[in-house]
């Protein structure tokens, strides 16, 4: 089957200027007044420009760095509150025509067992995910002519139809796959996807060439860079950016991500829905380049800087990171994490406690079950949420609304997080997690002002506990 032609979107252009970004990072250290003014701008909920983001990255003064972290924490707390949205990755096929040197799915890796799940296998995996309480998935594919728009759309349609037990269903399905042409995005959007995610991997052109074979589809930097613009043009209104941290200087990648966010906002009027910043992990036959390895401290700084630079965008951290790092980073920026994840093809039904190198893309740092992660979040004062209300009510760009509409979080997000948590506790939680969850709900209710909405929520919680109602949202 031939690959579709390389179309670029109407305004397809290379908006990443390596020299300009490098020069910004070589500027002298900003003075305290400048840094504090930038922090204040961010706390006023205004996105930062590239020069301002670079100034935060160029700050070396320990006290000012402390203020950057504190501001990120404040922004996270005052805007997103203590909610953390949970999802799981679901790998459907690992056939791949590309040869990305960091990935175990690369075509030259003949030790990898290649496989595409059949509809029956998809059914079994999704039921397993539903049986533990997942409501949001991201489906993941290698790049192959097999995994075209029609194929992905059919997977999406199938998965939405799979219902397991009492209220077990997938309510939001995101996609991480190769960049497509506009017709394919339209087909996938019509199937009902949430976010279409494409990671640029590295925004630095020379580094991009080093890690990707220029003869392959993925070797075309601009086709990939333009991938999410085409998705937006095709009507996929939620798109997710990402960079694979560890290929080049992480500070450059932060500027690349911010430049990409600015470009989308300027061209389409909406910024990205989410940004991901996975750190490269060991993978079958892969030796990461230690020169650009991102330390835990730098990783925290990276997240705090992004939080301040793109206040309207959800930040995703995956189970590539271990539980300790995840706990710390959630405090000052991240709003979505995956849990109970398996990244081998067939990993939810066939995988054991251990990962199988010959079927997985890379190694995970956090292999805890969804229930364990839920329990840990609750213990640490977070409010785990499976809410999918905005997307299903057509409220796309919800992060923007969380900021821009006074009282949006109080009116919608917190009650929806509470009722989806209550559903989880009633249907899936271990006794320990259930106890922690019920206590958290009591706390949240006590902190809520008396209102007709609160009464309605309390009534719904009773219904959920009695098993009478599911999938209620405001
Ligand atoms: N094949 C599609 C593509 O490359 O866009 C989508 C799926 S790919 C499996 C998803 C992402 O996994 C890639 O964009 C890359 O950032 C990430 N990835 C690949 N190898 C990795 C590794 N060794 N450690 C961490 N993430 C990795
Ligand atoms: Fe294939 Fe994606 Fe892995 Fe590259 S990152 S080898 S395109 S699966």
Coordinates of C-alpha atoms and ligand atoms in Angstrom, one line a residue:
X1 CA 0.0 0.0 0.0
X2 CA 1.5 3.4 -1.0
X3 CA 1.9 6.2 1.5
X4 CA -0.3 9.2 0.9
X5 CA 1.4 12.2 -0.7
X6 CA 3.2 14.7 1.4
X7 CA 0.7 17.5 1.5
X8 CA 1.4 20.6 3.6
X9 CA -1.3 22.7 5.1
X10 CA -2.0 26.1 3.4
X11 CA 0.2 28.1 5.6
X12 CA 2.8 25.3 6.0
X13 CA 6.0 27.0 6.9
X14 CA 9.1 26.4 9.0
X15 CA 8.6 28.7 12.0
X16 CA 11.5 27.3 14.0
X17 CA 14.6 29.5 13.6
X18 CA 17.4 27.6 15.2
X19 CA 19.8 30.5 15.2
X20 CA 17.3 32.9 16.8
X21 CA 16.4 30.4 19.5
X22 CA 20.0 29.7 20.2
X23 CA 20.8 33.4 20.5
X24 CA 17.9 33.8 23.0
X25 CA 19.5 31.2 25.2
X26 CA 22.9 32.9 24.9
X27 CA 21.6 36.2 26.3
X28 CA 23.1 37.5 29.5
X29 CA 21.4 36.5 32.7
X30 CA 18.3 38.7 33.3
X31 CA 18.1 40.9 36.3
X32 CA 15.8 40.3 39.2
X33 CA 13.3 43.0 38.2
X34 CA 12.9 41.5 34.7
X35 CA 12.4 38.0 36.0
X36 CA 9.9 39.1 38.6
X37 CA 8.0 41.1 35.9
X38 CA 7.8 38.0 33.7
X39 CA 6.6 35.9 36.6
X40 CA 3.9 38.5 37.4
X41 CA 2.8 38.4 33.8
X42 CA 2.4 34.7 34.0
X43 CA 0.5 34.9 37.3
X44 CA -1.8 37.4 35.6
X45 CA -2.5 34.4 33.3
X46 CA -0.9 35.9 30.2
X47 CA 1.1 33.5 28.0
X48 CA 4.8 34.4 27.7
X49 CA 6.6 35.2 24.4
X50 CA 9.9 33.5 23.4
X51 CA 12.2 36.2 24.8
X52 CA 10.4 36.0 28.2
X53 CA 10.5 32.2 28.3
X54 CA 14.3 32.4 27.5
X55 CA 14.8 34.8 30.3
X56 CA 13.3 32.4 32.7
X57 CA 15.5 29.6 31.3
X58 CA 18.6 31.9 31.5
X59 CA 18.0 32.7 35.2
X60 CA 20.8 31.3 37.4
X61 CA 20.1 33.1 40.7
X62 CA 19.0 30.5 43.3
X63 CA 16.5 32.8 44.9
X64 CA 14.9 33.7 41.6
X65 CA 14.7 30.1 40.5
X66 CA 12.9 29.4 43.8
X67 CA 10.4 32.2 42.9
X68 CA 9.9 30.6 39.4
X69 CA 9.0 27.3 41.1
X70 CA 6.8 29.0 43.6
X71 CA 4.9 30.9 40.9
X72 CA 4.4 27.6 38.9
X73 CA 3.0 26.0 42.0
X74 CA 0.7 29.0 42.6
X75 CA -0.5 29.0 39.0
X76 CA -1.2 25.3 39.1
X77 CA -3.0 25.5 42.4
X78 CA -5.1 28.6 41.6
X79 CA -5.9 27.7 38.1
X80 CA -6.1 24.0 37.8
X81 CA -6.7 23.3 41.5
X82 CA -5.7 19.9 42.8
X83 CA -7.3 17.9 40.0
X84 CA -5.2 15.4 38.1
X85 CA -6.8 13.7 35.0
X86 CA -6.0 10.0 34.5
X87 CA -5.6 8.1 31.3
X88 CA -4.0 4.9 29.9
X89 CA -1.9 4.4 26.7
X90 CA -3.1 1.6 24.5
X91 CA -0.6 0.4 21.8
X92 CA -2.4 -1.1 18.9
X93 CA 0.3 -1.8 16.3
X94 CA 4.1 -1.6 16.3
X95 CA 4.8 -2.0 12.6
X96 CA 6.9 0.9 11.5
X97 CA 8.5 2.2 8.3
X98 CA 10.7 4.7 10.1
X99 CA 14.0 4.1 11.8
X100 CA 14.1 6.6 14.7
X101 CA 17.3 5.7 16.5
X102 CA 15.8 6.1 20.0
X103 CA 12.8 3.8 19.5
X104 CA 12.5 0.0 19.8
X105 CA 9.9 0.0 17.0
X106 CA 12.4 1.3 14.5
X107 CA 12.5 -0.7 11.3
X108 CA 16.1 -1.8 11.7
X109 CA 15.3 -3.5 15.0
X110 CA 14.7 -7.1 13.9
X111 CA 14.5 -8.3 17.5
X112 CA 11.1 -6.6 18.0
X113 CA 8.1 -8.9 17.4
X114 CA 5.8 -7.0 15.0
X115 CA 2.2 -7.2 15.6
X116 CA -1.1 -5.4 15.0
X117 CA -4.0 -6.2 17.3
X118 CA -7.0 -7.8 15.7
X119 CA -10.5 -6.4 16.5
X120 CA -11.0 -9.4 18.9
X121 CA -7.7 -8.5 20.7
X122 CA -8.6 -4.8 20.8
X123 CA -11.9 -5.9 22.4
X124 CA -10.2 -8.0 25.0
X125 CA -7.6 -5.3 25.9
X126 CA -10.3 -2.5 26.1
X127 CA -12.5 -4.6 28.3
X128 CA -9.5 -5.2 30.7
X129 CA -8.9 -1.5 30.9
X130 CA -12.6 -0.8 31.5
X131 CA -12.7 -3.4 34.2
X132 CA -10.2 -1.5 36.3
X133 CA -12.0 1.8 35.8
X134 CA -10.3 3.6 32.9
X135 CA -12.5 6.1 31.0
X136 CA -9.8 7.8 28.8
X137 CA -7.3 6.2 26.5
X138 CA -4.7 7.3 24.1
X139 CA -4.2 4.8 21.2
X140 CA -0.7 4.6 19.9
X141 CA 0.6 3.3 16.5
X142 CA 3.9 3.0 14.7
X143 CA 4.0 4.6 11.3
X144 CA 2.9 2.2 8.5
X145 CA 0.7 2.4 5.4
X146 CA -1.5 -0.1 7.3
X147 CA -2.3 2.4 10.0
X148 CA -3.9 5.0 7.7
X149 CA -6.8 7.3 8.6
X150 CA -9.5 4.7 7.8
X151 CA -7.8 2.1 10.0
X152 CA -7.3 4.4 13.0
X153 CA -10.9 5.7 12.6
X154 CA -12.2 2.1 12.6
X155 CA -10.3 1.4 15.8
X156 CA -11.8 4.5 17.4
X157 CA -15.3 3.6 16.4
X158 CA -14.9 0.1 17.7
X159 CA -13.4 1.1 21.0
X160 CA -16.2 3.6 21.8
X161 CA -18.7 0.8 21.4
X162 CA -17.1 -1.6 23.8
X163 CA -19.0 -1.6 27.1
X164 CA -18.0 -3.7 30.0
X165 CA -20.0 -4.4 33.2
X166 CA -21.7 -1.6 35.1
X167 CA -20.7 1.7 33.5
X168 CA -17.5 0.4 32.0
X169 CA -16.8 2.4 28.8
X170 CA -14.3 4.7 27.2
X171 CA -15.5 8.2 27.0
X172 CA -12.5 10.0 25.5
X173 CA -10.1 8.5 23.0
X174 CA -7.0 10.4 22.0
X175 CA -4.5 9.4 19.3
X176 CA -0.8 9.4 19.1
X177 CA 0.2 8.4 15.6
X178 CA 2.1 9.7 12.6
X179 CA 1.2 13.0 10.9
X180 CA -1.6 12.5 8.4
X181 CA -3.0 14.3 5.4
X182 CA -6.1 16.5 5.8
X183 CA -8.5 13.9 4.4
X184 CA -7.3 11.3 7.0
X185 CA -7.6 13.7 9.9
X186 CA -11.1 14.5 8.8
X187 CA -12.0 10.8 8.8
X188 CA -10.4 10.3 12.3
X189 CA -12.2 13.4 13.7
X190 CA -15.5 12.1 12.3
X191 CA -14.9 8.9 14.4
X192 CA -14.9 11.1 17.5
X193 CA -11.4 11.5 18.7
X194 CA -10.4 13.8 21.4
X195 CA -6.8 15.0 21.0
X196 CA -4.5 14.2 18.1
X197 CA -0.9 14.1 19.5
X198 CA 2.3 14.3 17.5
X199 CA 5.7 14.9 19.2
X200 CA 8.2 16.8 17.1
X201 CA 10.8 14.8 19.1
X202 CA 13.4 17.6 18.7
X203 CA 12.8 21.1 17.3
X204 CA 16.6 21.4 16.5
X205 CA 17.0 20.8 12.7
X206 CA 20.5 19.3 12.7
X207 CA 19.6 17.0 15.7
X208 CA 16.4 16.0 14.0
X209 CA 18.5 14.9 11.0
X210 CA 20.9 12.9 13.2
X211 CA 18.1 10.8 14.8
X212 CA 15.9 10.3 11.8
X213 CA 16.8 8.8 8.5
X214 CA 16.1 11.6 5.9
X215 CA 15.0 8.9 3.4
X216 CA 12.1 8.0 5.6
X217 CA 8.7 9.7 6.0
X218 CA 9.6 10.8 9.5
X219 CA 12.9 12.2 8.1
X220 CA 10.9 15.2 6.7
X221 CA 11.1 17.7 9.5
X222 CA 8.6 20.2 8.0
X223 CA 6.0 17.6 7.2
X224 CA 6.0 16.6 10.9
X225 CA 6.1 20.2 12.1
X226 CA 3.1 21.1 10.0
X227 CA 1.3 17.9 11.1
X228 CA -0.8 19.5 13.8
X229 CA -1.6 22.6 11.6
X230 CA -3.1 20.2 9.1
X231 CA -5.0 18.5 11.9
X232 CA -6.5 21.9 13.0
X233 CA -7.3 22.7 9.4
X234 CA -9.1 19.4 9.1
X235 CA -11.2 20.3 12.2
X236 CA -9.4 18.3 14.9
X237 CA -9.7 21.1 17.5
X238 CA -7.6 19.6 20.2
X239 CA -4.0 18.9 19.3
X240 CA -1.1 17.8 21.5
X241 CA 2.5 18.9 21.1
X242 CA 5.6 17.2 22.5
X243 CA 9.3 16.9 22.4
X244 CA 11.4 13.9 23.4
X245 CA 13.7 15.3 26.1
X246 CA 17.3 14.0 25.8
X247 CA 18.0 14.4 22.1
X248 CA 19.2 18.0 22.4
X249 CA 19.4 20.8 24.9
X250 CA 16.2 20.7 26.9
X251 CA 16.1 24.5 27.1
X252 CA 16.0 24.7 23.3
X253 CA 13.2 22.2 23.2
X254 CA 11.2 24.3 25.7
X255 CA 11.6 27.3 23.3
X256 CA 10.6 25.1 20.4
X257 CA 7.4 24.0 22.1
X258 CA 6.5 27.5 23.1
X259 CA 7.2 28.7 19.5
X260 CA 4.9 25.9 18.2
X261 CA 2.2 26.9 20.7
X262 CA 2.5 30.6 19.6
X263 CA 2.3 29.6 15.9
X264 CA -0.9 27.6 16.4
X265 CA -2.5 30.3 18.4
X266 CA -1.6 32.9 15.8
X267 CA -2.8 30.9 12.8
X268 CA -5.8 29.1 14.2
X269 CA -6.8 31.1 17.2
X270 CA -6.3 28.2 19.6
X271 CA -3.2 27.0 21.3
X272 CA -2.4 23.3 21.8
X273 CA -4.6 21.4 24.1
X274 CA -1.7 19.6 25.8
X275 CA 2.1 19.5 25.8
X276 CA 4.1 16.4 26.6
X277 CA 7.8 16.3 27.5
X278 CA 8.8 12.7 27.8
X279 CA 12.4 12.0 28.8
X280 CA 14.0 9.4 26.6
X281 CA 14.1 5.9 28.2
X282 CA 16.2 2.9 27.7
X283 CA 14.8 0.8 24.8
X284 CA 15.7 -2.4 23.1
X285 CA 19.1 -1.8 21.5
X286 CA 19.0 1.9 22.2
X287 CA 21.8 3.9 23.9
X288 CA 20.5 7.3 24.8
X289 CA 22.9 10.2 24.2
X290 CA 24.1 11.2 27.7
X291 CA 25.3 14.6 26.6
X292 CA 21.8 15.9 26.6
X293 CA 20.3 13.7 29.4
X294 CA 17.9 15.8 31.5
X295 CA 18.5 15.5 35.2
X296 CA 15.6 15.4 37.7
X297 CA 16.4 18.9 38.8
X298 CA 16.4 20.2 35.2
X299 CA 13.2 18.2 34.5
X300 CA 11.4 20.1 37.3
X301 CA 12.7 23.4 35.9
X302 CA 11.5 22.4 32.5
X303 CA 8.0 21.7 33.8
X304 CA 7.8 24.9 35.9
X305 CA 9.0 27.0 32.9
X306 CA 6.4 25.5 30.6
X307 CA 3.7 26.0 33.3
X308 CA 4.5 29.7 33.3
X309 CA 5.0 30.1 29.6
X310 CA 1.7 28.4 28.4
X311 CA -0.8 28.8 31.2
X312 CA -3.7 27.7 29.1
X313 CA -2.2 24.4 28.1
X314 CA -2.6 21.0 29.9
X315 CA 0.8 19.4 30.7
X316 CA 1.0 15.6 30.5
X317 CA 3.5 13.5 32.3
X318 CA 3.7 9.8 31.5
X319 CA 4.7 6.7 33.4
X320 CA 8.1 6.9 31.7
X321 CA 8.9 8.8 34.9
X322 CA 9.1 7.0 38.3
X323 CA 6.6 7.5 41.1
X324 CA 8.8 9.9 43.1
X325 CA 9.5 12.3 40.2
X326 CA 5.8 12.2 39.2
X327 CA 4.7 13.1 42.7
X328 CA 7.0 16.2 42.8
X329 CA 6.3 17.4 39.3
X330 CA 2.5 17.2 39.7
X331 CA 2.7 20.0 42.3
X332 CA 3.9 22.7 39.9
X333 CA 2.5 22.0 36.6
X334 CA 1.2 18.7 35.4
X335 CA -2.5 18.2 35.0
X336 CA -2.7 14.8 33.3
X337 CA -0.9 11.5 34.0
X338 CA -1.3 7.9 32.8
X339 CA -1.7 5.1 35.3
X340 CA -1.6 1.3 35.3
X341 CA 0.1 1.6 31.9
X342 CA 1.5 -1.2 29.7
X343 CA 3.2 -0.3 26.5
X344 CA 3.7 -3.7 25.0
X345 CA 1.3 -4.7 22.2
X346 CA -1.3 -6.9 24.0
X347 CA 0.2 -5.8 27.3
X348 CA -3.0 -5.5 29.3
X349 CA -4.2 -9.0 28.6
X350 CA -1.0 -10.8 28.1
X351 CA 1.6 -8.9 30.1
X352 CA 2.5 -9.9 33.6
X353 CA 4.2 -7.8 36.3
X354 CA 7.3 -7.5 34.1
X355 CA 7.7 -5.9 30.8
X356 CA 8.6 -7.8 27.7
X357 CA 11.5 -6.1 25.8
X358 CA 10.7 -7.7 22.5
X359 CA 7.2 -6.2 22.4
X360 CA 7.6 -2.9 24.1
X361 CA 8.6 0.5 22.8
X362 CA 10.8 1.5 25.8
X363 CA 10.9 0.8 29.6
X364 CA 8.5 2.4 32.0
X365 CA 9.5 4.0 35.3
X366 CA 6.1 3.7 37.0
X367 CA 4.5 0.2 36.8
X368 CA 1.9 0.7 39.6
X369 CA -1.7 -0.2 39.0
X370 CA -4.4 2.4 38.5
X371 CA -5.7 1.7 42.0
X372 CA -2.3 2.2 43.6
X373 CA -1.8 5.5 41.7
X374 CA -5.3 6.7 42.7
X375 CA -4.6 5.8 46.3
X376 CA -1.3 7.7 46.2
X377 CA -2.8 10.8 44.6
X378 CA -5.6 10.9 47.2
X379 CA -3.1 10.4 50.0
X380 CA -1.1 13.4 48.7
X381 CA -4.1 15.8 48.5
X382 CA -4.8 15.5 44.8
X383 CA -8.3 15.0 43.3
X384 CA -8.1 12.3 40.6
X385 CA -10.5 12.9 37.8
X386 CA -11.9 10.9 34.9
X387 CA -13.9 13.9 33.7
X388 CA -14.7 14.1 30.0
X389 CA -17.5 16.6 30.2
X390 CA -16.1 19.5 28.2
X391 CA -15.2 17.4 25.2
X392 CA -18.6 15.7 25.1
X393 CA -20.5 18.9 25.5
X394 CA -18.4 20.5 22.7
X395 CA -16.5 22.7 25.1
X396 CA -13.2 22.3 23.3
X397 CA -10.3 24.4 24.6
X398 CA -11.4 23.8 28.1
X399 CA -8.1 24.8 29.6
X400 CA -8.7 28.2 28.2
X401 CA -12.2 28.3 29.8
X402 CA -10.7 27.3 33.1
X403 CA -8.8 30.5 32.9
X404 CA -11.0 32.8 31.1
X405 CA -14.4 32.2 32.5
X406 CA -14.7 33.3 36.1
X407 CA -15.9 30.4 38.3
X408 CA -15.6 27.8 35.6
X409 CA -13.6 25.4 37.8
X410 CA -16.0 25.7 40.7
X411 CA -19.0 25.3 38.5
X412 CA -17.9 22.5 36.3
X413 CA -14.5 21.0 36.9
X414 CA -14.6 20.3 40.6
X415 CA -18.1 18.8 40.6
X416 CA -17.3 16.7 37.6
X417 CA -14.0 15.5 39.1
X418 CA -15.9 14.6 42.3
X419 CA -18.6 12.6 40.5
X420 CA -16.2 10.7 38.3
X421 CA -14.1 9.9 41.3
X422 CA -17.3 8.7 43.2
X423 CA -18.0 6.4 40.2
X424 CA -14.6 5.0 40.4
X425 CA -14.8 4.4 44.1
X426 CA -18.2 2.7 43.8
X427 CA -17.3 0.5 40.9
X428 CA -13.5 -0.3 41.0
X429 CA -11.6 0.9 44.0
X430 CA -9.8 -1.3 46.6
X431 CA -11.2 -0.8 50.2
X432 CA -8.1 1.4 51.1
X433 CA -8.5 3.6 48.0
X434 CA -12.2 3.8 48.6
X435 CA -11.7 5.1 52.1
X436 CA -9.2 7.7 51.0
X437 CA -11.4 8.7 48.2
X438 CA -14.5 9.1 50.3
X439 CA -12.6 11.2 52.8
X440 CA -11.3 13.4 49.9
X441 CA -14.9 13.9 48.6
X442 CA -16.0 14.9 52.1
X443 CA -13.2 17.5 52.2
X444 CA -14.0 18.9 48.8
X445 CA -17.7 19.2 49.6
X446 CA -16.9 20.9 52.9
X447 CA -14.8 23.5 51.0
X448 CA -17.6 24.2 48.6
X449 CA -19.9 27.1 49.1
X450 CA -23.6 26.2 49.7
X451 CA -25.5 26.5 46.4
X452 CA -28.1 24.7 44.4
X453 CA -25.3 23.1 42.4
X454 CA -23.8 21.6 45.5
X455 CA -27.2 20.1 46.5
X456 CA -27.5 18.6 43.0
X457 CA -24.0 17.2 43.3
X458 CA -24.8 15.7 46.7
X459 CA -27.9 14.0 45.3
X460 CA -25.9 12.7 42.4
X461 CA -23.3 11.3 44.7
X462 CA -26.0 9.3 46.6
X463 CA -27.3 7.9 43.3
X464 CA -23.8 6.9 42.2
X465 CA -23.2 5.2 45.6
X466 CA -26.4 3.3 45.2
X467 CA -25.3 2.2 41.7
X468 CA -28.3 3.9 40.1
X469 CA -26.6 6.5 37.9
X470 CA -23.5 6.7 35.8
X471 CA -21.8 9.3 33.6
X472 CA -23.3 12.4 35.0
X473 CA -21.7 15.7 34.3
X474 CA -22.3 19.4 34.5
Ligands
LIG1 N1 4.9 6.4 15.6 C1 4.3 7.6 15.8 C2 5.3 8.7 15.9 O1 6.5 8.5 15.9 O2 4.9 9.9 15.9 C3 3.6 7.7 17.1 C4 3.8 6.7 18.2 S1 5.4 6.7 18.9 C5 5.3 5.1 19.4 C6 5.1 7.8 20.3 C7 6.3 8.6 20.9 O3 7.1 7.7 21.7 C8 7.3 9.2 19.9 O4 6.8 10.4 19.4 C9 8.5 9.4 20.8 O5 8.6 10.7 21.3 C10 8.3 8.4 22.0 N2 9.4 7.5 22.1 C11 10.0 6.8 21.2 N3 11.1 6.1 21.8 C12 11.2 6.5 23.1 C13 12.1 6.2 24.1 N4 13.1 5.4 24.0 N5 11.8 6.7 25.3 C14 10.8 7.6 25.5 N6 9.9 7.9 24.5 C15 10.1 7.4 23.3
LIG2 FE1 8.3 4.4 14.4 FE2 7.2 6.3 16.0 FE3 9.1 4.6 16.9 FE4 9.8 6.4 15.1 S1 9.0 6.8 17.2 S2 10.3 4.2 15.1 S3 8.0 6.5 13.9 S4 7.0 4.1 16.3

